[in-house]
mmCIF file with all atom_site columns, C-alpha atoms in Angstrom:
data_model
loop_
_atom_site.group_PDB
_atom_site.id
_atom_site.type_symbol
_atom_site.label_atom_id
_atom_site.label_alt_id
_atom_site.label_comp_id
_atom_site.label_asym_id
_atom_site.label_entity_id
_atom_site.label_seq_id
_atom_site.pdbx_PDB_ins_code
_atom_site.Cartn_x
_atom_site.Cartn_y
_atom_site.Cartn_z
_atom_site.occupancy
_atom_site.B_iso_or_equiv
_atom_site.pdbx_formal_charge
_atom_site.auth_seq_id
_atom_site.auth_comp_id
_atom_site.auth_asym_id
_atom_site.auth_atom_id
_atom_site.pdbx_PDB_model_num
ATOM 1   C CA . MET R 1 1   ? -96.283 -86.608 -33.657 1.00 81.00 ? 1   MET R CA 1
ATOM 2   C CA . SER R 1 2   ? -94.491 -83.328 -33.006 1.00 85.00 ? 2   SER R CA 1
ATOM 3   C CA . ARG R 1 3   ? -91.586 -83.003 -30.571 1.00 89.00 ? 3   ARG R CA 1
ATOM 4   C CA . HIS R 1 4   ? -90.775 -80.449 -27.924 1.00 90.00 ? 4   HIS R CA 1
ATOM 5   C CA . ILE R 1 5   ? -87.428 -78.785 -28.461 1.00 93.00 ? 5   ILE R CA 1
ATOM 6   C CA . GLN R 1 6   ? -84.795 -77.106 -26.370 1.00 96.00 ? 6   GLN R CA 1
ATOM 7   C CA . ILE R 1 7   ? -82.457 -74.564 -27.933 1.00 96.00 ? 7   ILE R CA 1
ATOM 8   C CA . THR R 1 8   ? -78.920 -74.717 -26.541 1.00 96.00 ? 8   THR R CA 1
ATOM 9   C CA . PHE R 1 9   ? -76.481 -71.812 -26.467 1.00 96.00 ? 9   PHE R CA 1
ATOM 10  C CA . ASP R 1 10  ? -72.749 -72.206 -25.899 1.00 96.00 ? 10  ASP R CA 1
ATOM 11  C CA . ALA R 1 11  ? -71.807 -69.414 -23.510 1.00 96.00 ? 11  ALA R CA 1
ATOM 12  C CA . ASN R 1 12  ? -68.982 -67.817 -21.607 1.00 96.00 ? 12  ASN R CA 1
ATOM 13  C CA . ASP R 1 13  ? -71.312 -66.766 -18.760 1.00 97.00 ? 13  ASP R CA 1
ATOM 14  C CA . PRO R 1 14  ? -74.434 -68.968 -18.790 1.00 97.00 ? 14  PRO R CA 1
ATOM 15  C CA . ARG R 1 15  ? -76.173 -67.187 -15.927 1.00 98.00 ? 15  ARG R CA 1
ATOM 16  C CA . ALA R 1 16  ? -75.744 -63.698 -17.389 1.00 98.00 ? 16  ALA R CA 1
ATOM 17  C CA . LEU R 1 17  ? -76.779 -64.818 -20.872 1.00 98.00 ? 17  LEU R CA 1
ATOM 18  C CA . SER R 1 18  ? -79.824 -66.638 -19.503 1.00 98.00 ? 18  SER R CA 1
ATOM 19  C CA . CYS R 1 19  ? -80.838 -63.448 -17.666 1.00 98.00 ? 19  CYS R CA 1
ATOM 20  C CA . PHE R 1 20  ? -80.636 -61.470 -20.923 1.00 98.00 ? 20  PHE R CA 1
ATOM 21  C CA . TRP R 1 21  ? -82.831 -63.959 -22.796 1.00 98.00 ? 21  TRP R CA 1
ATOM 22  C CA . ARG R 1 22  ? -85.217 -64.267 -19.818 1.00 98.00 ? 22  ARG R CA 1
ATOM 23  C CA . ASP R 1 23  ? -85.819 -60.521 -19.946 1.00 98.00 ? 23  ASP R CA 1
ATOM 24  C CA . ALA R 1 24  ? -85.824 -60.341 -23.748 1.00 98.00 ? 24  ALA R CA 1
ATOM 25  C CA . LEU R 1 25  ? -88.497 -63.031 -24.111 1.00 98.00 ? 25  LEU R CA 1
ATOM 26  C CA . GLY R 1 26  ? -90.490 -62.731 -20.878 1.00 97.00 ? 26  GLY R CA 1
ATOM 27  C CA . TYR R 1 27  ? -89.282 -66.183 -19.803 1.00 98.00 ? 27  TYR R CA 1
ATOM 28  C CA . VAL R 1 28  ? -88.506 -67.379 -16.270 1.00 97.00 ? 28  VAL R CA 1
ATOM 29  C CA . HIS R 1 29  ? -85.748 -69.379 -14.594 1.00 97.00 ? 29  HIS R CA 1
ATOM 30  C CA . PRO R 1 30  ? -87.178 -72.701 -13.422 1.00 96.00 ? 30  PRO R CA 1
ATOM 31  C CA . ALA R 1 31  ? -86.872 -73.785 -9.801  1.00 95.00 ? 31  ALA R CA 1
ATOM 32  C CA . PRO R 1 32  ? -84.250 -76.399 -8.903  1.00 95.00 ? 32  PRO R CA 1
ATOM 33  C CA . PRO R 1 33  ? -85.413 -80.040 -8.951  1.00 94.00 ? 33  PRO R CA 1
ATOM 34  C CA . GLY R 1 34  ? -87.729 -80.833 -6.062  1.00 92.00 ? 34  GLY R CA 1
ATOM 35  C CA . VAL R 1 35  ? -87.897 -77.210 -4.868  1.00 93.00 ? 35  VAL R CA 1
ATOM 36  C CA . ASP R 1 36  ? -91.262 -75.462 -4.608  1.00 92.00 ? 36  ASP R CA 1
ATOM 37  C CA . LEU R 1 37  ? -90.608 -71.736 -4.753  1.00 92.00 ? 37  LEU R CA 1
ATOM 38  C CA . PRO R 1 38  ? -93.001 -69.467 -2.896  1.00 92.00 ? 38  PRO R CA 1
ATOM 39  C CA . GLU R 1 39  ? -94.600 -66.663 -4.900  1.00 90.00 ? 39  GLU R CA 1
ATOM 40  C CA . GLY R 1 40  ? -92.044 -63.916 -5.557  1.00 90.00 ? 40  GLY R CA 1
ATOM 41  C CA . ALA R 1 41  ? -89.014 -66.015 -4.560  1.00 94.00 ? 41  ALA R CA 1
ATOM 42  C CA . ASP R 1 42  ? -85.815 -65.580 -6.570  1.00 96.00 ? 42  ASP R CA 1
ATOM 43  C CA . PRO R 1 43  ? -85.149 -68.782 -8.547  1.00 96.00 ? 43  PRO R CA 1
ATOM 44  C CA . LEU R 1 44  ? -81.469 -67.878 -9.042  1.00 96.00 ? 44  LEU R CA 1
ATOM 45  C CA . ALA R 1 45  ? -80.966 -67.573 -5.281  1.00 95.00 ? 45  ALA R CA 1
ATOM 46  C CA . ALA R 1 46  ? -82.726 -70.918 -4.901  1.00 95.00 ? 46  ALA R CA 1
ATOM 47  C CA . TRP R 1 47  ? -80.289 -72.416 -7.436  1.00 96.00 ? 47  TRP R CA 1
ATOM 48  C CA . ASP R 1 48  ? -77.331 -70.963 -5.493  1.00 95.00 ? 48  ASP R CA 1
ATOM 49  C CA . ASP R 1 49  ? -78.623 -72.624 -2.305  1.00 94.00 ? 49  ASP R CA 1
ATOM 50  C CA . PHE R 1 50  ? -79.431 -75.894 -4.104  1.00 95.00 ? 50  PHE R CA 1
ATOM 51  C CA . LEU R 1 51  ? -75.974 -76.166 -5.705  1.00 96.00 ? 51  LEU R CA 1
ATOM 52  C CA . ALA R 1 52  ? -74.205 -75.299 -2.445  1.00 95.00 ? 52  ALA R CA 1
ATOM 53  C CA . ARG R 1 53  ? -76.210 -77.966 -0.564  1.00 94.00 ? 53  ARG R CA 1
ATOM 54  C CA . ALA R 1 54  ? -75.417 -80.465 -3.342  1.00 95.00 ? 54  ALA R CA 1
ATOM 55  C CA . GLY R 1 55  ? -71.696 -79.816 -2.818  1.00 96.00 ? 55  GLY R CA 1
ATOM 56  C CA . VAL R 1 56  ? -71.079 -78.356 -6.280  1.00 95.00 ? 56  VAL R CA 1
ATOM 57  C CA . PRO R 1 57  ? -67.815 -76.383 -6.084  1.00 95.00 ? 57  PRO R CA 1
ATOM 58  C CA . GLU R 1 58  ? -68.352 -72.639 -6.441  1.00 93.00 ? 58  GLU R CA 1
ATOM 59  C CA . GLU R 1 59  ? -66.236 -72.467 -9.611  1.00 93.00 ? 59  GLU R CA 1
ATOM 60  C CA . GLU R 1 60  ? -68.605 -74.965 -11.302 1.00 94.00 ? 60  GLU R CA 1
ATOM 61  C CA . ARG R 1 61  ? -71.892 -73.341 -10.315 1.00 93.00 ? 61  ARG R CA 1
ATOM 62  C CA . ASN R 1 62  ? -72.110 -71.218 -13.474 1.00 96.00 ? 62  ASN R CA 1
ATOM 63  C CA . SER R 1 63  ? -71.570 -74.127 -15.859 1.00 96.00 ? 63  SER R CA 1
ATOM 64  C CA . SER R 1 64  ? -75.173 -74.043 -17.070 1.00 96.00 ? 64  SER R CA 1
ATOM 65  C CA . SER R 1 65  ? -78.461 -72.202 -16.792 1.00 97.00 ? 65  SER R CA 1
ATOM 66  C CA . ALA R 1 66  ? -81.902 -72.400 -18.381 1.00 97.00 ? 66  ALA R CA 1
ATOM 67  C CA . VAL R 1 67  ? -85.015 -70.333 -18.955 1.00 98.00 ? 67  VAL R CA 1
ATOM 68  C CA . GLU R 1 68  ? -88.529 -71.438 -19.836 1.00 97.00 ? 68  GLU R CA 1
ATOM 69  C CA . ASP R 1 69  ? -91.695 -69.933 -21.246 1.00 97.00 ? 69  ASP R CA 1
ATOM 70  C CA . PRO R 1 70  ? -94.002 -69.434 -18.241 1.00 96.00 ? 70  PRO R CA 1
ATOM 71  C CA . ASP R 1 71  ? -96.968 -70.315 -20.489 1.00 96.00 ? 71  ASP R CA 1
ATOM 72  C CA . GLY R 1 72  ? -95.326 -73.544 -21.655 1.00 94.00 ? 72  GLY R CA 1
ATOM 73  C CA . GLN R 1 73  ? -95.666 -72.626 -25.342 1.00 94.00 ? 73  GLN R CA 1
ATOM 74  C CA . GLY R 1 74  ? -92.133 -71.657 -26.404 1.00 95.00 ? 74  GLY R CA 1
ATOM 75  C CA . PRO R 1 75  ? -89.005 -73.796 -26.353 1.00 96.00 ? 75  PRO R CA 1
ATOM 76  C CA . ARG R 1 76  ? -86.791 -74.071 -23.298 1.00 97.00 ? 76  ARG R CA 1
ATOM 77  C CA . LEU R 1 77  ? -83.458 -72.265 -23.708 1.00 98.00 ? 77  LEU R CA 1
ATOM 78  C CA . PHE R 1 78  ? -80.400 -73.942 -22.207 1.00 97.00 ? 78  PHE R CA 1
ATOM 79  C CA . PHE R 1 79  ? -77.019 -72.214 -21.741 1.00 97.00 ? 79  PHE R CA 1
ATOM 80  C CA . GLN R 1 80  ? -73.872 -74.283 -21.308 1.00 97.00 ? 80  GLN R CA 1
ATOM 81  C CA . GLN R 1 81  ? -70.438 -72.954 -20.505 1.00 96.00 ? 81  GLN R CA 1
ATOM 82  C CA . VAL R 1 82  ? -67.750 -73.653 -23.084 1.00 95.00 ? 82  VAL R CA 1
ATOM 83  C CA . PRO R 1 83  ? -64.076 -72.625 -22.977 1.00 91.00 ? 83  PRO R CA 1
ATOM 84  C CA . GLU R 1 84  ? -63.918 -71.083 -26.446 1.00 90.00 ? 84  GLU R CA 1
ATOM 85  C CA . GLY R 1 85  ? -65.519 -67.828 -27.555 1.00 86.00 ? 85  GLY R CA 1
ATOM 86  C CA . LYS R 1 86  ? -67.786 -67.274 -30.528 1.00 85.00 ? 86  LYS R CA 1
ATOM 87  C CA . THR R 1 87  ? -65.732 -67.105 -33.718 1.00 86.00 ? 87  THR R CA 1
ATOM 88  C CA . ALA R 1 88  ? -68.172 -66.993 -36.652 1.00 86.00 ? 88  ALA R CA 1
ATOM 89  C CA . LYS R 1 89  ? -71.715 -66.083 -37.630 1.00 85.00 ? 89  LYS R CA 1
ATOM 90  C CA . ASN R 1 90  ? -74.464 -68.277 -36.205 1.00 86.00 ? 90  ASN R CA 1
ATOM 91  C CA . ARG R 1 91  ? -75.824 -70.898 -38.601 1.00 87.00 ? 91  ARG R CA 1
ATOM 92  C CA . VAL R 1 92  ? -79.108 -70.828 -36.639 1.00 90.00 ? 92  VAL R CA 1
ATOM 93  C CA . HIS R 1 93  ? -80.562 -67.794 -34.920 1.00 93.00 ? 93  HIS R CA 1
ATOM 94  C CA . LEU R 1 94  ? -83.700 -66.743 -33.097 1.00 95.00 ? 94  LEU R CA 1
ATOM 95  C CA . ASP R 1 95  ? -86.231 -64.288 -34.520 1.00 96.00 ? 95  ASP R CA 1
ATOM 96  C CA . ILE R 1 96  ? -88.150 -62.316 -31.926 1.00 97.00 ? 96  ILE R CA 1
ATOM 97  C CA . ARG R 1 97  ? -91.564 -61.659 -33.462 1.00 96.00 ? 97  ARG R CA 1
ATOM 98  C CA . ALA R 1 98  ? -91.964 -58.118 -32.126 1.00 95.00 ? 98  ALA R CA 1
ATOM 99  C CA . ALA R 1 99  ? -94.426 -56.772 -34.708 1.00 95.00 ? 99  ALA R CA 1
ATOM 100 C CA . PRO R 1 100 ? -96.757 -59.567 -35.856 1.00 93.00 ? 100 PRO R CA 1
ATOM 101 C CA . GLY R 1 101 ? -99.444 -58.337 -38.224 1.00 92.00 ? 101 GLY R CA 1
ATOM 102 C CA . LEU R 1 102 ? -97.980 -54.844 -38.551 1.00 94.00 ? 102 LEU R CA 1
ATOM 103 C CA . GLN R 1 103 ? -96.727 -53.387 -41.832 1.00 93.00 ? 103 GLN R CA 1
ATOM 104 C CA . GLY R 1 104 ? -94.810 -50.388 -43.122 1.00 93.00 ? 104 GLY R CA 1
ATOM 105 C CA . ALA R 1 105 ? -93.956 -47.502 -40.814 1.00 95.00 ? 105 ALA R CA 1
ATOM 106 C CA . GLU R 1 106 ? -96.068 -48.905 -37.962 1.00 96.00 ? 106 GLU R CA 1
ATOM 107 C CA . ARG R 1 107 ? -94.134 -52.191 -38.088 1.00 96.00 ? 107 ARG R CA 1
ATOM 108 C CA . MET R 1 108 ? -90.746 -50.521 -38.204 1.00 97.00 ? 108 MET R CA 1
ATOM 109 C CA . ALA R 1 109 ? -91.697 -48.227 -35.295 1.00 97.00 ? 109 ALA R CA 1
ATOM 110 C CA . ALA R 1 110 ? -92.659 -51.289 -33.210 1.00 97.00 ? 110 ALA R CA 1
ATOM 111 C CA . LEU R 1 111 ? -89.349 -52.969 -34.102 1.00 98.00 ? 111 LEU R CA 1
ATOM 112 C CA . GLU R 1 112 ? -87.420 -49.823 -33.174 1.00 98.00 ? 112 GLU R CA 1
ATOM 113 C CA . ALA R 1 113 ? -89.189 -49.647 -29.797 1.00 98.00 ? 113 ALA R CA 1
ATOM 114 C CA . GLU R 1 114 ? -88.290 -53.295 -29.099 1.00 98.00 ? 114 GLU R CA 1
ATOM 115 C CA . CYS R 1 115 ? -84.735 -52.636 -30.283 1.00 98.00 ? 115 CYS R CA 1
ATOM 116 C CA . ASP R 1 116 ? -84.415 -49.801 -27.743 1.00 98.00 ? 116 ASP R CA 1
ATOM 117 C CA . ARG R 1 117 ? -85.682 -52.076 -24.947 1.00 98.00 ? 117 ARG R CA 1
ATOM 118 C CA . LEU R 1 118 ? -83.195 -54.811 -25.854 1.00 98.00 ? 118 LEU R CA 1
ATOM 119 C CA . LEU R 1 119 ? -80.311 -52.340 -26.142 1.00 98.00 ? 119 LEU R CA 1
ATOM 120 C CA . ALA R 1 120 ? -81.016 -51.368 -22.520 1.00 98.00 ? 120 ALA R CA 1
ATOM 121 C CA . LEU R 1 121 ? -80.716 -55.076 -21.587 1.00 98.00 ? 121 LEU R CA 1
ATOM 122 C CA . GLY R 1 122 ? -77.265 -55.366 -23.194 1.00 98.00 ? 122 GLY R CA 1
ATOM 123 C CA . ALA R 1 123 ? -77.980 -56.247 -26.836 1.00 98.00 ? 123 ALA R CA 1
ATOM 124 C CA . THR R 1 124 ? -76.156 -54.598 -29.735 1.00 98.00 ? 124 THR R CA 1
ATOM 125 C CA . ARG R 1 125 ? -77.809 -53.278 -32.882 1.00 98.00 ? 125 ARG R CA 1
ATOM 126 C CA . VAL R 1 126 ? -76.172 -54.527 -36.078 1.00 98.00 ? 126 VAL R CA 1
ATOM 127 C CA . ARG R 1 127 ? -78.332 -53.190 -38.927 1.00 97.00 ? 127 ARG R CA 1
ATOM 128 C CA . ARG R 1 128 ? -81.849 -52.346 -40.044 1.00 97.00 ? 128 ARG R CA 1
ATOM 129 C CA . HIS R 1 129 ? -83.363 -53.862 -43.185 1.00 95.00 ? 129 HIS R CA 1
ATOM 130 C CA . GLU R 1 130 ? -86.083 -51.705 -44.699 1.00 94.00 ? 130 GLU R CA 1
ATOM 131 C CA . PRO R 1 131 ? -89.297 -53.262 -45.976 1.00 92.00 ? 131 PRO R CA 1
ATOM 132 C CA . GLY R 1 132 ? -88.926 -54.609 -49.484 1.00 88.00 ? 132 GLY R CA 1
ATOM 133 C CA . LEU R 1 133 ? -92.347 -55.963 -50.311 1.00 76.00 ? 133 LEU R CA 1
ATOM 134 C CA . PRO R 1 134 ? -93.359 -58.535 -51.322 1.00 80.00 ? 134 PRO R CA 1
ATOM 135 C CA . MET R 1 135 ? -90.336 -60.483 -50.017 1.00 83.00 ? 135 MET R CA 1
ATOM 136 C CA . SER R 1 136 ? -89.546 -58.657 -46.753 1.00 87.00 ? 136 SER R CA 1
ATOM 137 C CA . ALA R 1 137 ? -91.648 -56.664 -44.332 1.00 92.00 ? 137 ALA R CA 1
ATOM 138 C CA . GLY R 1 138 ? -88.447 -55.249 -42.750 1.00 95.00 ? 138 GLY R CA 1
ATOM 139 C CA . PHE R 1 139 ? -86.433 -56.411 -39.756 1.00 96.00 ? 139 PHE R CA 1
ATOM 140 C CA . ILE R 1 140 ? -83.560 -55.442 -37.427 1.00 98.00 ? 140 ILE R CA 1
ATOM 141 C CA . VAL R 1 141 ? -80.477 -57.598 -36.851 1.00 97.00 ? 141 VAL R CA 1
ATOM 142 C CA . MET R 1 142 ? -79.033 -57.542 -33.321 1.00 98.00 ? 142 MET R CA 1
ATOM 143 C CA . THR R 1 143 ? -76.636 -59.528 -31.147 1.00 97.00 ? 143 THR R CA 1
ATOM 144 C CA . ASP R 1 144 ? -77.039 -60.666 -27.560 1.00 97.00 ? 144 ASP R CA 1
ATOM 145 C CA . PRO R 1 145 ? -74.370 -59.771 -24.947 1.00 97.00 ? 145 PRO R CA 1
ATOM 146 C CA . GLU R 1 146 ? -72.147 -62.662 -26.111 1.00 96.00 ? 146 GLU R CA 1
ATOM 147 C CA . GLY R 1 147 ? -72.401 -61.812 -29.807 1.00 95.00 ? 147 GLY R CA 1
ATOM 148 C CA . ASN R 1 148 ? -75.062 -64.314 -30.907 1.00 96.00 ? 148 ASN R CA 1
ATOM 149 C CA . GLU R 1 149 ? -77.085 -62.883 -33.788 1.00 96.00 ? 149 GLU R CA 1
ATOM 150 C CA . PHE R 1 150 ? -80.875 -62.623 -33.626 1.00 97.00 ? 150 PHE R CA 1
ATOM 151 C CA . CYS R 1 151 ? -83.486 -60.659 -35.531 1.00 97.00 ? 151 CYS R CA 1
ATOM 152 C CA . LEU R 1 152 ? -86.418 -58.503 -34.556 1.00 97.00 ? 152 LEU R CA 1
ATOM 153 C CA . ASP R 1 153 ? -89.061 -59.536 -37.021 1.00 94.00 ? 153 ASP R CA 1
#
């Protein structure tokens, strides 16, 4: 039997980092527990209202955040606030499959287009790895706004 997974990020600013990954992956912020959001409602505003009504002090309201695949296929991403910053390379990272089935120049052009989109969201480009068949079709290494490495593959 397979298991569903959640990927957890330690973060300085969980809300901001969750917004980056929401936009990077086409995910959504879930509604607060027991809240039915009308079509087009802002889930982050609903969370602000929910936490205020629950009596959570304002300074604790950005202690965590989450995003989910709206199609229910991908893992949930959870962001938890931690006091320390990132100090070393990730031992696990996400690969965004931005060019499935493409090869050569067409693949690298698709990765470059996705890289440009993610740069506009706040990512940083680290380096490009050219195709080296048969072992690598080429990829781009990037970091999210808090320095977590990920690859465009």
